[in-house]
Amino acid sequence: MKTMTYNYKRVYVWEFAVRFFHWLTVLSLIVLIVTGFIIANPPSLNLNVEAAKSYWFGYVRLIHFTFAYILIANLLFRIYWAFAGNQFANWRNFIPYTKKHWQNIFYVLKVDIFLQKDKEHKVENISIGHNALAAFSYLIMTLFFLLQVATGLALKADTSDWWFPKMFHWVIPLFGGDIATRYVHHILTWLFMAFVVIHVYLVLYHDYIEARGEASAMISGFKFVRAERIKQNIRSFVNKVKKQMKDGNIKGNIENDPE
Amino acid sequence: MKNELQNEETFYESIIRKGYSRRSFLKFATYMAAFMGLENSMVGQLVKTMETKKRIPVIWEHFQECTGCSESFIKSDHPLVADVILDTISLDYTDTLMAAAGHQSEAAKQASMKANYGKYILIVEGAIPTKNDGVYCTIAGRTALEIIKESAEGAAAIITFGSCSSWGGVQAAYPNPTGSVPVDAIIKDKPIIKVPGCPPISEVMTGVVLYYAMFGRIPDLDDEGRPKQFYGKRVHDSCYRRPYFDAGLYAESFDSEEAKKGYCLYKLGCRGPVTYNACGTVGWNGGLGFPIKSGHPCIGCSENKFWDNGPFYKRLENIPGMGIEATADEIGKIVLGAAAGGAAVHAIAANIFKKKEIDENREMGKINEQNLNE
């Protein structure tokens, strides 16, 4: 074993839609957090300008609201994709409703979070898409995202003419007024920032320890998976190719039949 | 006897008897229509109602309060407004303002409640303590808790004047030693119109009472039970300093040049953006001004738990129910720091505990590097 690395195969894990969602979320999050903090505590700029000639804070709010709507649309699209996408994008990954999910959660907790020795070295324990713990954390974050969206739209509702933000007006009495609603909105921002730190660190950790393209997967879409995990059914592959040749789709011939 | 006679009078008759001209009466009707947020075309209807409708009996209870709401109420700038309100409703009981005292006043209340059962308006000023059977507020030897239940029973509607009876107010602020609660925590089966504020604007108070007296029904309420025509907009959205907000021009301290110029008070803790009230439109002291116009940030006195959401001169920082220094941002920084610190510690630990795995990967990779073709 010491003479070579394992054989790896490239597997298309993150489809374009998933990667697009991911990076658009990154962009919206950065813009929303920066503008959000400016709105919470704006710097005093242009103190010598007439009020009529300046509108920069108005624009900051406009950018905040615009990216909030982008984030919402993006989130709705991802929910759709949880039903339309491939097996790694599917909603089943995110809800730990089977024994397998929980086994993987405990495995990840033991081996990756508490850094215990993985004595058995079962290759199936290494997740190809999300590991069950990460996927579950994304579900929780999605719920917090929805709460952030609901509080934000509720605060917006009174100054909006659109039915969509107005739909969330009930959130204000739920929290007992604008003050409390704003607190929730403000505190959740810090939660998202903490999540980003942990998320990015764990991606880098997996990339570093496992060395199979964890980080770059969100750019290219590919992850490297041990060859023995992919079906090596050569007979059926050969038959498929032979049929294609017979139909005239592929030209050439197979000289050395593997069997 | 005299009381009964006056009850038979209409608003109009009462006003004319007081010596006002019809012209003044019509002016007043127009004025009140505007206050109530009604359309111009409704003035005629309002006049007709005032000419034909009988005076409505009102019982005004005072519990844990400072009487500031009464002060505000009787200082309606338009003398006619105060007059008409105090004269044309039949204010049968208000222990602060009525001439009778002691047993006489209590007897007057009981008589009115009996005679007008199911018809009178109950106005409540002040919160109601519930701890230790409500002994912290007693009137005529009975607890506020007992009194509110009794007087609410025959009320057609309840109007809660001020933040205390609407939200709990200062008594209910942390740590709420007397267990004070607003009226709607005790009375569940009556329509309650909340008119919060510390105190509410006098024209808003009279407007709400008059609306009920005129139309015999409660005004449109928002989700939290406040009349929409007065509490439908944030102070921020009707603030004359709003252009400074949008332009990003803020006063950083009260003694600054910017404060003198009348810049936005957002950074001095103004609660305008989270406060629903009519200050920016109706104004105080006859529309003369309101806190922000006088250079002071809004403290959000008509919002729930505004005492607990301090400090007033800072932008909504402290987390309610936590220590004085526990601002949301400080806790956020600690959480963020903990996440980053945890990641750093984990990274070091991973290098130690996963050394074998890392070394193995690296070793195998090195061998492959040595065996490259060319």
XYZ file of C-alpha atoms in Angstrom:
633
model
C 0.000 0.000 0.000
C 2.861 2.362 0.680
C 3.926 2.458 -2.902
C 0.955 4.262 -4.364
C -2.049 6.387 -3.561
C -5.526 5.030 -3.791
C -7.205 5.188 -7.133
C -9.686 8.009 -7.325
C -12.469 8.725 -9.779
C -13.881 12.127 -10.546
C -17.572 12.329 -9.597
C -19.792 15.226 -10.597
C -21.296 16.002 -7.169
C -22.350 19.673 -7.217
C -24.351 20.567 -10.279
C -24.141 24.047 -11.748
C -27.422 25.026 -10.075
C -26.048 24.094 -6.658
C -22.801 25.953 -7.217
C -24.675 28.984 -8.533
C -26.888 28.938 -5.432
C -23.867 28.635 -3.182
C -21.920 31.567 -4.613
C -24.946 33.795 -4.955
C -25.656 33.112 -1.282
C -22.069 34.048 -0.464
C -22.391 37.309 -2.385
C -25.785 38.182 -0.861
C -24.568 37.326 2.628
C -21.520 39.566 2.324
C -23.556 42.462 0.923
C -26.352 41.994 3.463
C -24.015 41.765 6.445
C -21.995 44.825 5.405
C -25.048 46.959 4.585
C -26.839 45.584 7.635
C -24.106 46.787 9.958
C -24.034 50.156 8.204
C -27.777 50.464 8.745
C -27.426 49.472 12.397
C -24.701 52.024 13.033
C -24.086 54.322 10.083
C -20.856 56.274 9.885
C -21.196 60.053 9.689
C -20.050 60.992 6.224
C -20.360 64.146 4.103
C -21.316 66.294 7.016
C -21.125 69.445 4.930
C -23.481 68.326 2.201
C -27.055 69.580 1.966
C -29.574 66.856 2.743
C -31.228 67.416 -0.616
C -27.983 66.614 -2.430
C -27.181 63.330 -0.740
C -28.968 60.023 -0.529
C -26.196 57.581 0.280
C -27.895 56.037 3.269
C -31.052 55.609 1.248
C -28.995 53.725 -1.335
C -27.431 51.527 1.335
C -30.915 50.539 2.428
C -31.951 50.013 -1.187
C -28.981 47.663 -1.716
C -29.858 45.815 1.503
C -33.460 45.309 0.396
C -32.466 44.353 -3.146
C -30.044 41.680 -2.007
C -32.569 40.473 0.531
C -34.952 39.758 -2.337
C -32.140 38.101 -4.308
C -31.419 35.909 -1.279
C -35.085 34.982 -0.938
C -35.444 34.112 -4.635
C -32.228 32.113 -4.422
C -33.485 30.254 -1.373
C -36.775 29.407 -3.075
C -34.862 28.187 -6.123
C -32.717 25.929 -3.919
C -35.821 24.480 -2.296
C -37.103 23.682 -5.793
C -33.742 22.139 -6.661
C -33.944 19.922 -3.588
C -36.626 18.077 -5.545
C -35.294 18.500 -9.070
C -31.540 18.130 -8.597
C -29.274 15.123 -8.351
C -29.005 12.770 -5.374
C -26.582 15.061 -3.531
C -28.858 18.085 -3.859
C -31.931 16.153 -2.778
C -33.918 17.182 0.299
C -33.429 13.718 1.814
C -29.816 14.607 2.585
C -30.817 17.403 4.915
C -33.327 15.759 7.202
C -31.818 13.093 9.459
C -34.782 10.755 9.401
C -33.005 7.420 8.945
C -30.664 5.402 11.117
C -28.000 5.850 8.479
C -28.150 9.626 8.875
C -27.648 9.388 12.603
C -24.848 6.853 12.307
C -23.051 9.238 9.971
C -23.692 12.189 12.299
C -22.091 10.271 15.169
C -19.257 9.154 12.927
C -18.498 12.750 11.854
C -18.786 13.976 15.427
C -16.380 11.296 16.613
C -13.799 11.334 13.841
C -13.874 14.900 12.518
C -15.105 17.056 15.367
C -13.561 15.242 18.344
C -10.691 13.874 16.233
C -10.905 10.314 17.541
C -9.172 7.474 15.724
C -11.136 5.874 12.926
C -10.167 2.277 13.689
C -12.390 0.508 11.188
C -11.583 2.658 8.147
C -14.859 1.938 6.408
C -14.850 3.721 3.109
C -18.663 4.142 3.196
C -18.299 6.412 6.195
C -16.700 9.056 4.014
C -19.583 10.984 2.491
C -19.496 11.774 -1.187
C -21.864 14.759 -1.015
C -22.669 16.442 2.288
C -21.903 14.496 5.396
C -25.033 14.029 7.482
C -23.960 16.481 10.188
C -23.126 19.248 7.711
C -26.372 18.663 5.827
C -28.305 18.872 9.085
C -26.544 22.113 9.971
C -27.622 23.536 6.588
C -31.198 22.632 7.396
C -30.932 24.501 10.703
C -29.331 27.466 8.960
C -32.124 27.455 6.378
C -34.631 27.754 9.210
C -32.652 30.670 10.629
C -32.523 32.173 7.136
C -36.300 31.942 6.943
C -36.569 33.606 10.349
C -34.202 36.347 9.194
C -36.241 36.795 6.022
C -39.500 36.879 7.991
C -38.253 39.468 10.496
C -36.696 41.572 7.750
C -39.824 41.558 5.617
C -41.981 42.248 8.672
C -39.911 45.345 9.436
C -40.218 46.356 5.796
C -43.948 45.645 5.567
C -45.212 48.978 6.846
C -43.370 51.045 4.303
C -44.000 48.731 1.385
C -46.853 48.736 -1.081
C -46.170 45.199 -2.207
C -48.266 42.331 -0.907
C -45.256 40.074 -0.423
C -43.585 41.875 2.511
C -47.021 42.774 3.872
C -47.700 39.064 4.161
C -45.180 38.965 7.029
C -46.760 41.631 9.186
C -47.912 39.048 11.726
C -44.306 38.497 12.776
C -44.189 41.872 14.601
C -46.883 41.071 17.197
C -45.403 37.587 17.496
C -42.192 39.060 18.887
C -44.021 41.888 20.677
C -43.197 44.931 18.592
C -40.672 46.358 16.173
C -37.990 46.675 18.841
C -37.895 42.968 19.617
C -38.217 42.040 15.941
C -35.249 44.207 15.095
C -33.214 42.577 17.886
C -33.881 39.148 16.442
C -32.860 40.381 12.996
C -29.691 41.932 14.388
C -28.615 38.998 16.550
C -29.173 36.462 13.760
C -26.642 38.376 11.651
C -23.950 37.403 14.144
C -25.126 33.815 14.022
C -24.652 33.751 10.249
C -21.165 35.161 10.597
C -20.260 32.516 13.163
C -21.690 29.872 10.841
C -19.574 31.133 7.937
C -16.408 30.864 10.049
C -17.182 27.297 11.118
C -18.370 26.242 7.657
C -15.294 27.575 5.850
C -12.963 26.097 8.458
C -14.516 22.636 8.200
C -14.313 22.698 4.411
C -10.626 23.530 4.652
C -10.189 20.856 7.321
C -11.717 18.156 5.114
C -9.711 19.294 2.138
C -6.517 19.187 4.218
C -7.098 15.824 5.862
C -8.788 13.906 3.069
C -7.097 15.619 0.088
C -9.846 14.890 -2.386
C -10.838 18.347 -3.562
C -13.403 19.308 -0.918
C -12.854 23.042 -1.362
C -12.486 23.174 -5.137
C -15.570 20.977 -5.556
C -17.729 24.079 -5.104
C -15.934 25.627 -8.075
C -15.621 22.702 -10.478
C -18.425 20.549 -9.152
C -16.181 17.472 -8.968
C -15.055 15.486 -5.974
C -12.621 12.613 -5.977
C -14.057 9.350 -4.818
C -12.182 6.098 -4.209
C -12.369 3.961 -7.336
C -13.650 0.898 -5.511
C -16.816 2.833 -4.596
C -17.846 3.117 -8.223
C -19.534 0.213 -9.943
C -16.942 -1.650 -12.000
C -19.442 -3.580 -14.054
C -17.365 -3.802 -17.218
C -19.570 -6.418 -18.869
C -22.562 -4.128 -18.959
C -20.373 -1.219 -20.099
C -19.003 -3.276 -22.985
C -22.482 -4.390 -23.941
C -23.626 -0.779 -23.963
C -20.763 0.240 -26.247
C -21.361 -2.761 -28.553
C -25.033 -1.852 -28.861
C -24.116 1.742 -29.715
C -21.736 0.485 -32.417
C -24.374 -1.784 -33.820
C -26.757 1.137 -34.050
C -24.079 3.085 -35.834
C -23.724 5.730 -33.169
C -20.056 4.927 -32.491
C -17.534 3.815 -35.006
C -14.768 1.320 -34.281
C -14.489 -2.123 -32.825
C -13.505 -3.738 -29.601
C -10.488 -5.902 -30.177
C -9.737 -7.200 -26.756
C -12.951 -8.245 -25.181
C -12.151 -8.055 -21.469
C -13.599 -11.466 -20.972
C -81.261 63.736 38.932
C -79.247 66.365 37.120
C -77.032 63.652 35.750
C -79.941 61.828 34.210
C -81.164 64.990 32.564
C -77.835 65.632 30.932
C -77.698 62.091 29.659
C -80.752 62.832 27.577
C -79.032 65.689 25.774
C -77.397 65.244 22.396
C -73.838 66.430 21.769
C -75.156 69.368 19.814
C -77.634 70.480 22.448
C -74.972 70.297 25.074
C -72.586 72.397 23.018
C -75.214 75.055 22.250
C -76.253 75.096 25.911
C -72.612 75.833 26.745
C -72.898 78.973 24.651
C -70.944 77.982 21.539
C -72.262 79.115 18.161
C -73.289 76.733 15.415
C -70.356 78.026 13.423
C -67.970 76.962 16.200
C -69.734 73.633 16.332
C -69.230 73.049 12.598
C -65.596 74.057 12.881
C -65.200 71.577 15.679
C -66.844 68.828 13.650
C -64.436 69.451 10.776
C -61.536 69.526 13.186
C -62.469 66.236 14.775
C -63.082 64.572 11.421
C -59.521 65.471 10.511
C -58.241 64.127 13.828
C -60.062 60.878 13.383
C -58.538 60.503 9.968
C -61.883 60.684 8.194
C -62.541 61.917 4.700
C -63.873 65.405 4.037
C -67.168 63.978 2.901
C -67.662 62.426 6.320
C -67.978 65.811 8.041
C -71.675 66.043 7.248
C -72.285 62.633 8.730
C -70.332 63.584 11.792
C -72.407 66.752 12.240
C -75.614 64.786 11.901
C -74.454 62.220 14.438
C -73.526 64.910 16.912
C -76.912 66.523 16.476
C -78.846 63.353 17.104
C -76.733 61.064 19.236
C -77.101 60.907 22.983
C -74.131 61.394 25.256
C -72.274 58.256 26.105
C -71.519 57.334 29.721
C -67.865 56.860 30.574
C -66.232 55.288 33.597
C -62.565 56.194 33.931
C -60.537 53.944 36.219
C -57.148 54.923 37.598
C -54.798 52.175 38.730
C -50.996 52.051 38.836
C -50.355 55.295 37.029
C -48.943 58.789 37.340
C -52.068 60.594 36.050
C -49.959 61.893 33.185
C -52.503 60.557 30.728
C -55.278 62.548 32.427
C -53.013 65.582 32.348
C -52.465 65.107 28.652
C -56.165 64.533 28.054
C -57.381 67.702 29.743
C -54.737 69.710 27.937
C -56.176 69.183 24.489
C -55.049 72.385 22.839
C -58.362 73.247 21.282
C -60.410 74.431 24.260
C -63.524 73.258 22.538
C -62.158 69.748 22.217
C -61.508 69.351 25.909
C -64.780 71.014 26.730
C -66.798 68.940 24.391
C -65.130 65.733 25.406
C -65.505 66.381 29.086
C -69.014 67.776 28.703
C -70.511 65.676 25.982
C -69.459 62.345 27.208
C -71.042 61.719 30.508
C -67.928 61.199 32.573
C -69.634 59.510 35.486
C -66.549 58.456 37.360
C -62.954 59.566 37.364
C -61.527 59.783 40.839
C -58.984 62.411 39.837
C -61.255 64.977 38.244
C -64.702 64.458 39.751
C -66.061 66.796 42.379
C -67.333 64.001 44.605
C -64.955 62.109 46.839
C -64.841 58.984 48.962
C -68.068 57.033 49.359
C -69.991 59.481 47.189
C -67.767 58.929 44.182
C -67.868 55.157 44.570
C -71.649 55.310 44.870
C -71.868 57.426 41.694
C -69.837 54.809 39.858
C -71.963 51.939 41.053
C -75.138 53.806 40.108
C -73.879 54.625 36.619
C -72.633 51.102 36.017
C -75.990 49.700 37.007
C -78.038 52.209 34.994
C -75.881 51.922 31.866
C -75.046 48.225 32.042
C -73.680 47.056 28.685
C -73.578 50.586 27.283
C -70.803 52.535 28.951
C -67.205 52.915 27.859
C -64.584 51.914 30.353
C -61.414 53.956 30.177
C -58.476 52.495 32.060
C -55.375 54.401 32.997
C -52.569 52.499 34.713
C -51.463 48.905 35.004
C -52.932 46.303 37.320
C -50.707 44.545 39.880
C -51.419 40.849 40.268
C -48.810 39.704 42.775
C -50.041 38.821 46.284
C -53.670 39.112 45.178
C -53.069 42.593 43.830
C -52.564 44.346 47.164
C -50.157 46.836 45.613
C -52.925 49.007 44.267
C -56.129 49.477 46.201
C -58.862 52.047 45.795
C -61.609 52.435 48.375
C -60.273 49.348 50.091
C -60.539 47.106 47.050
C -57.795 45.907 44.786
C -57.405 47.118 41.220
C -57.734 43.510 40.109
C -61.158 43.282 41.711
C -62.280 46.659 40.398
C -61.250 46.071 36.786
C -63.138 42.782 36.668
C -66.219 44.453 38.094
C -66.222 47.515 35.876
C -65.291 45.627 32.723
C -68.252 43.326 33.091
C -70.863 45.825 31.958
C -68.643 47.798 29.596
C -69.458 48.006 25.902
C -65.805 48.593 25.118
C -62.589 49.341 26.947
C -60.165 52.062 26.002
C -56.735 51.763 27.601
C -55.108 55.166 27.906
C -51.345 55.159 28.134
C -48.592 52.589 27.991
C -49.331 51.249 31.492
C -52.808 49.968 30.787
C -51.880 49.034 27.205
C -48.562 47.255 27.770
C -47.816 47.337 31.493
C -45.606 50.409 31.393
C -43.019 51.304 33.979
C -44.564 49.093 36.673
C -44.200 46.058 34.467
C -40.612 46.944 33.549
C -37.914 44.616 34.808
C -38.015 43.269 37.522
C -41.755 44.040 37.773
C -41.941 43.710 41.573
C -45.718 43.947 41.795
C -46.479 41.604 38.924
C -48.148 44.349 36.912
C -50.017 43.456 33.771
C -51.905 45.414 31.127
C -55.676 45.281 30.892
C -55.771 42.778 28.039
C -53.980 40.239 30.231
C -56.995 40.171 32.537
C -60.014 41.081 30.422
C -60.340 38.795 27.430
C -63.982 39.042 26.425
C -64.351 42.769 25.658
C -63.164 44.838 22.744
C -60.072 46.714 23.919
C -58.763 49.783 22.138
C -55.147 50.397 23.075
C -54.058 54.007 23.073
C -50.445 53.642 24.211
C -47.998 56.446 24.876
C -46.422 57.963 27.917
C -48.678 59.887 27.757
C -50.652 59.511 24.531
C -51.213 62.633 22.437
C -54.295 64.411 23.766
C -55.901 64.764 20.345
C -55.422 61.051 19.791
C -57.147 60.275 23.079
C -60.077 62.551 22.348
C -60.193 61.313 18.777
C -60.568 57.705 19.878
C -63.231 58.484 22.475
C -65.131 60.627 20.027
C -64.909 57.984 17.322
C -66.596 55.496 19.577
C -69.121 58.049 20.785
C -69.956 59.097 17.237
C -70.094 55.815 15.425
C -70.925 53.447 18.236
C -68.227 51.032 17.196
C -64.531 50.691 17.756
C -62.162 52.061 15.107
C -60.072 49.808 12.854
C -57.373 48.251 14.983
C -53.990 46.910 13.980
C -52.632 43.500 15.013
C -51.711 44.790 18.440
C -55.045 46.436 19.149
C -54.166 50.050 18.398
C -56.389 52.287 16.256
C -54.875 52.309 12.785
C -55.604 55.929 12.022
C -53.229 57.086 14.756
C -50.803 54.188 15.123
C -50.581 53.046 11.524
C -47.285 54.767 10.765
C -43.907 54.855 12.392
C -42.727 58.162 13.812
C -39.729 57.692 11.515
C -41.868 57.616 8.392
C -43.629 60.862 9.207
C -40.574 62.596 10.677
C -39.607 65.940 9.165
C -35.939 65.004 9.706
C -36.257 61.947 7.486
C -34.325 63.535 4.568
C -31.301 63.785 6.873
C -31.622 60.098 7.633
C -31.651 59.150 3.969
C -28.790 61.525 3.247
C -26.738 59.904 6.009
C -26.485 63.124 7.994
C -26.515 62.350 11.711
C -25.921 64.193 14.924
C -23.324 62.281 16.947
C -23.769 64.199 20.191
C -26.203 66.705 21.617
C -23.667 69.519 21.782
C -22.462 69.122 18.231
C -22.830 71.471 15.292
C -24.864 68.746 13.569
C -27.366 68.644 16.410
C -27.769 72.397 16.099
C -28.379 72.072 12.389
C -31.189 69.661 13.103
C -29.623 66.516 11.644
C -31.171 63.089 12.141
C -31.002 61.755 15.724
C -30.760 58.102 14.663
C -27.313 57.645 16.203
C -28.414 59.274 19.439
C -30.771 56.382 19.994
C -33.896 57.698 18.303
C -36.640 55.051 18.458
C -38.579 56.671 15.624
C -37.858 53.752 13.269
C -39.504 51.256 15.625
C -42.265 53.375 17.135
C -45.834 53.627 15.932
C -47.443 56.913 16.865
C -48.908 60.067 15.394
C -46.274 62.447 16.830
C -44.908 63.354 13.422
C -48.321 64.205 12.004
C -50.574 65.361 14.850
C -47.794 66.740 17.011
C -47.919 67.806 20.633
C -49.145 70.957 22.306
C -51.509 71.817 19.526
C -49.218 70.618 16.791
C -46.478 72.928 18.000
C -43.888 70.219 18.133
C -42.834 66.776 19.237
C -39.656 65.503 20.905
C -37.613 65.182 17.722
C -38.608 68.673 16.650
C -37.243 69.876 19.990
C -33.950 68.104 19.342
C -34.549 65.065 21.500
C -34.633 61.536 20.088
C -37.854 59.585 20.342
C -37.729 57.145 23.276
C -40.481 54.980 21.847
C -42.852 55.638 24.737
C -45.805 54.104 22.948
C -44.004 50.806 22.272
C -44.262 47.687 24.352
C -41.497 47.309 26.984
C -39.835 50.556 26.002
C -38.401 50.933 29.512
C -36.550 47.650 29.197
C -35.094 48.465 25.813
C -32.599 51.021 27.006
C -30.405 52.903 27.194
C -32.452 55.619 25.538
C -29.508 57.422 23.980
C -28.046 54.422 22.259
C -29.206 52.570 19.206
C -31.131 49.584 20.618
C -28.141 47.825 22.031
C -28.894 45.895 25.139
C -30.520 42.540 24.944
C -33.675 42.676 27.042
C -33.514 40.543 30.148
C -29.731 40.306 30.167
C -27.090 42.257 32.048
C -26.500 45.957 31.556
C -23.372 45.467 29.494
C -24.683 42.602 27.389
C -25.152 44.348 24.075
C -26.104 42.253 21.094
C -22.908 43.229 19.332
C -20.695 42.304 22.245
C -22.286 38.893 22.532
C -21.997 38.547 18.768
C -18.300 39.321 18.925
C -17.830 36.718 21.650
C -19.706 34.111 19.597
C -17.694 34.969 16.502
C -14.456 34.930 18.479
C -15.362 31.582 20.001
C -16.046 30.172 16.524
C -12.739 31.464 15.160
C -10.839 30.385 18.286
C -12.495 26.981 18.216
C -11.513 26.578 14.576
C -7.904 27.514 15.341
C -7.679 25.080 18.273
C -9.319 22.387 16.165
C -6.844 22.988 13.352
C -3.901 22.510 15.697
C -5.495 19.448 17.293
C -6.269 17.991 13.869
C -2.595 18.243 12.911
C -1.687 16.305 16.029
C -4.425 13.674 16.139
C -4.607 13.078 12.394
C -0.849 13.078 11.945
C -0.748 9.487 10.798
C -3.360 10.033 8.126
C -1.782 13.251 6.900
C 1.698 11.723 6.818
C 0.444 8.671 4.993
C -1.241 10.773 2.310
C 1.838 12.908 1.947
C 4.166 9.911 1.787
C 2.134 8.235 -0.935
C 1.925 11.502 -2.844
C 5.683 11.919 -2.622
C 6.301 8.450 -4.021
C 4.055 9.267 -6.948
C 5.972 12.494 -7.455
C 9.199 10.483 -7.703
C 7.663 8.122 -10.257
C 6.404 10.701 -12.714
C 7.126 10.036 -16.385
C 9.746 12.650 -17.179
